[in-house]
Tab-separated table of C-alpha atoms in Angstrom:
chain	number	residue	atom	x	y	z
A	52	VAL	CA	68.845	40.365	-1.680
A	53	ASN	CA	67.981	37.468	-3.962
A	54	GLY	CA	69.838	34.788	-1.987
A	55	ILE	CA	71.385	33.854	1.346
A	56	VAL	CA	73.294	36.424	3.414
A	57	HIS	CA	75.960	34.870	5.661
A	58	LYS	CA	77.852	37.942	6.925
A	59	SER	CA	77.084	41.624	7.349
A	60	MET	CA	78.650	44.752	8.832
A	61	LEU	CA	77.184	48.216	9.399
A	62	VAL	CA	79.399	51.287	8.882
A	63	GLY	CA	77.504	54.556	9.175
A	64	ASN	CA	74.415	54.184	6.970
A	65	THR	CA	75.928	51.465	4.778
A	66	LEU	CA	75.249	47.781	5.386
A	67	TYR	CA	77.910	45.566	3.753
A	68	LEU	CA	76.760	42.035	2.887
A	69	SER	CA	78.287	38.735	1.818
A	70	GLY	CA	76.645	35.469	0.908
A	71	ILE	CA	75.306	33.403	-1.937
A	72	PHE	CA	73.414	35.913	-4.062
A	73	SER	CA	73.592	37.804	-7.351
A	74	SER	CA	71.450	40.871	-6.637
A	75	VAL	CA	71.342	43.447	-3.825
A	76	GLY	CA	69.053	46.464	-3.576
A	77	GLY	CA	67.999	46.225	-7.211
A	78	GLN	CA	71.519	45.921	-8.675
A	79	GLN	CA	73.656	42.997	-9.792
A	80	ARG	CA	76.053	42.177	-6.941
A	81	VAL	CA	77.656	38.734	-6.984
A	82	LEU	CA	78.627	37.284	-3.563
A	83	ALA	CA	79.069	40.761	-1.988
A	84	GLY	CA	77.328	44.113	-2.024
A	85	ALA	CA	76.131	46.962	0.127
A	86	VAL	CA	72.890	48.833	0.708
A	87	ASP	CA	72.005	52.223	2.114
A	88	ILE	CA	69.981	51.398	5.251
A	89	THR	CA	67.754	54.461	4.743
A	90	THR	CA	66.679	53.707	1.170
A	91	GLY	CA	67.390	49.970	0.890
A	92	LEU	CA	69.026	50.648	-2.488
A	93	ALA	CA	72.398	49.275	-3.541
A	94	THR	CA	75.436	51.485	-3.076
A	95	PRO	CA	78.234	51.562	-5.695
A	96	TRP	CA	80.251	49.073	-3.514
A	97	ASN	CA	80.793	46.090	-5.842
A	98	PRO	CA	84.024	44.168	-5.060
A	99	LEU	CA	83.259	41.094	-7.231
A	100	PRO	CA	85.117	38.474	-5.142
A	101	ASN	CA	85.678	35.043	-6.651
A	102	ALA	CA	84.512	33.402	-3.387
A	103	GLU	CA	82.365	34.367	-0.434
A	104	ILE	CA	83.629	36.862	2.154
A	105	ASN	CA	83.714	35.291	5.650
A	106	ALA	CA	84.655	38.319	7.774
A	107	PHE	CA	84.425	42.110	7.763
A	108	ALA	CA	86.161	44.882	9.727
A	109	SER	CA	86.353	48.626	9.201
A	110	ASP	CA	87.934	51.736	10.659
A	111	GLY	CA	85.577	53.906	8.585
A	112	ASN	CA	88.172	54.521	5.856
A	113	VAL	CA	88.859	50.943	4.728
A	114	ILE	CA	86.754	47.784	4.541
A	115	TRP	CA	88.935	44.774	5.393
A	116	VAL	CA	87.539	41.443	4.286
A	117	GLY	CA	88.658	37.897	4.951
A	118	GLY	CA	87.753	34.539	3.472
A	119	ASN	CA	88.996	31.883	1.126
A	120	PHE	CA	89.000	34.075	-1.987
A	121	LEU	CA	91.816	34.585	-4.493
A	122	HIS	CA	90.844	37.812	-6.251
A	123	PHE	CA	88.462	40.761	-6.572
A	124	ASN	CA	87.422	41.519	-10.146
A	125	GLY	CA	90.760	40.124	-11.351
A	126	THR	CA	92.995	41.870	-8.760
A	127	VAL	CA	94.813	39.149	-6.813
A	128	ARG	CA	94.225	39.229	-3.053
A	129	GLN	CA	94.468	35.907	-1.228
A	130	ALA	CA	92.289	35.375	1.880
A	131	ILE	CA	92.512	38.999	3.100
A	132	ALA	CA	92.065	42.355	1.397
A	133	ALA	CA	91.579	46.050	2.071
A	134	LEU	CA	88.775	47.479	-0.039
A	135	ASP	CA	87.621	50.995	-0.832
A	136	PRO	CA	84.426	51.654	1.205
A	137	ILE	CA	82.713	53.331	-1.784
A	138	THR	CA	83.734	51.283	-4.841
A	139	GLY	CA	84.852	47.969	-3.336
A	140	LEU	CA	88.097	48.004	-5.316
A	141	PRO	CA	91.184	46.618	-3.529
A	142	ASN	CA	93.772	49.191	-2.496
A	143	ALA	CA	97.560	48.637	-2.482
A	144	TRP	CA	97.506	46.956	0.976
A	145	GLU	CA	98.423	43.294	0.462
A	146	GLN	CA	99.404	40.332	2.648
A	147	SER	CA	100.053	37.016	0.889
A	148	ASP	CA	101.244	34.918	3.880
A	149	ILE	CA	97.769	34.171	5.232
A	150	ALA	CA	95.163	31.691	4.022
A	151	LEU	CA	91.592	30.983	5.172
A	152	VAL	CA	90.497	33.999	7.199
A	153	SER	CA	87.287	33.750	9.213
A	154	ALA	CA	87.529	36.604	11.759
A	155	LEU	CA	88.709	40.225	11.708
A	156	ALA	CA	88.854	43.167	14.121
A	157	VAL	CA	90.563	46.537	13.815
A	158	ASN	CA	91.729	48.956	16.496
A	159	ASN	CA	93.641	52.140	15.736
A	160	ASN	CA	96.331	51.009	13.281
A	161	THR	CA	96.224	47.279	14.133
A	162	LEU	CA	94.260	44.655	12.214
A	163	TYR	CA	93.653	41.395	14.102
A	164	VAL	CA	93.146	38.352	11.878
A	165	GLY	CA	91.848	34.915	12.872
A	166	GLY	CA	91.376	31.782	10.826
A	167	GLY	CA	92.949	28.475	9.911
A	168	PHE	CA	96.519	29.327	8.890
A	169	GLN	CA	100.189	29.355	9.814
A	170	THR	CA	102.350	32.197	8.550
A	171	PRO	CA	105.828	31.312	7.218
A	172	TRP	CA	109.067	31.587	9.140
A	173	PRO	CA	110.484	33.830	10.602
A	174	ASP	CA	107.163	35.468	11.623
A	175	VAL	CA	105.308	32.237	12.459
A	176	ARG	CA	101.795	32.898	13.718
A	177	ASP	CA	99.272	30.107	14.278
A	178	ASN	CA	95.635	30.902	13.465
A	179	LEU	CA	95.792	34.409	14.967
A	180	VAL	CA	97.914	37.389	13.937
A	181	ALA	CA	98.136	41.168	14.364
A	182	MET	CA	99.102	43.247	11.353
A	183	ASP	CA	99.900	46.883	10.715
A	184	ALA	CA	96.730	48.255	9.102
A	185	THR	CA	98.762	50.622	6.910
A	186	THR	CA	101.677	48.446	5.745
A	187	ALA	CA	100.319	44.877	6.238
A	188	ALA	CA	103.460	43.994	8.212
A	189	ILE	CA	103.089	41.205	10.765
A	190	LEU	CA	103.428	42.605	14.297
A	191	PRO	CA	105.153	40.942	17.303
A	192	TRP	CA	101.782	40.161	19.002
A	193	ASN	CA	101.560	36.343	19.093
A	194	PRO	CA	99.056	34.481	21.304
A	195	SER	CA	99.357	31.378	19.045
A	196	ALA	CA	96.010	29.543	18.957
A	197	SER	CA	96.303	25.746	18.695
A	198	ASN	CA	93.614	25.515	15.999
A	199	TRP	CA	91.192	27.497	13.851
A	200	VAL	CA	89.913	30.853	15.190
A	201	LYS	CA	86.405	31.228	13.775
A	202	CYS	CA	85.129	34.440	15.357
A	203	MET	CA	86.355	37.436	17.327
A	204	VAL	CA	85.155	40.673	18.836
A	205	LEU	CA	87.218	43.532	20.237
A	206	VAL	CA	85.917	45.258	23.375
A	207	ASP	CA	88.076	48.021	24.823
A	208	ASN	CA	91.544	46.387	24.895
A	209	THR	CA	90.396	42.747	24.991
A	210	ILE	CA	89.909	40.450	22.020
A	211	TYR	CA	87.425	37.652	22.638
A	212	VAL	CA	87.918	34.713	20.265
A	213	GLY	CA	86.043	31.490	19.631
A	214	GLY	CA	86.906	28.477	17.523
A	215	ASP	CA	88.298	24.957	17.363
A	216	PHE	CA	91.364	25.648	19.569
A	217	THR	CA	92.052	24.144	22.998
A	218	ASN	CA	95.046	26.236	24.052
A	219	PHE	CA	97.251	29.263	23.371
A	220	GLY	CA	100.964	29.911	23.636
A	221	THR	CA	104.371	29.340	22.068
A	222	GLY	CA	106.130	28.700	25.381
A	223	PRO	CA	104.043	27.908	28.427
A	224	VAL	CA	100.697	26.703	27.090
A	225	VAL	CA	97.477	28.157	28.509
A	226	ASP	CA	94.432	25.885	28.186
A	227	ARG	CA	91.290	27.505	26.815
A	228	ASP	CA	88.614	25.260	25.304
A	229	HIS	CA	87.087	26.969	22.273
A	230	PHE	CA	86.902	30.452	23.833
A	231	GLY	CA	89.524	32.877	25.098
A	232	ALA	CA	90.149	36.496	26.042
A	233	ILE	CA	93.401	38.083	24.867
A	234	ASP	CA	95.005	41.423	25.705
A	235	ALA	CA	95.046	43.366	22.421
A	236	THR	CA	98.351	45.051	23.306
A	237	THR	CA	100.437	42.273	24.863
A	238	GLY	CA	98.869	39.079	23.471
A	239	GLU	CA	98.571	37.687	27.025
A	240	ILE	CA	95.662	35.297	27.639
């Protein structure tokens, strides 16, 4: 890689990368690319985002990416996109109600998204949302983080999140300074 790598994700033998670079594994890859970890050579994955990717998640069939981007090689996808794991082209999955994504996790058919955003009414979600991984519909799960969620990891049925928040909740508020554990099914802290 001829520049800085800020994010990476391993799926099988493919290492997906994002950062400030223009070449990966001997091929032109601007801001994002992938390499085969056995050979070190670039794979065909070449999404051509207009801005850096800040988060990756995958179920093995789709590569979800989040960031502050607006398109991939001319195909409009704002802040979140589902990309083909071989080519990097966006598929039909699209969600336009979210901006500034910095964390992603996927479990079964649910995509968990964290960042600095508020979705529009009637499905208001603050900085953390669960979406149907097939349809992109916003799901009822709503822990409501008070500020930006910057990172997350899913372990079993618990999502651990870190960020600039100090509490969660839309009714009774639960204090959590910058780190919290959330039930992936119920949204309970």
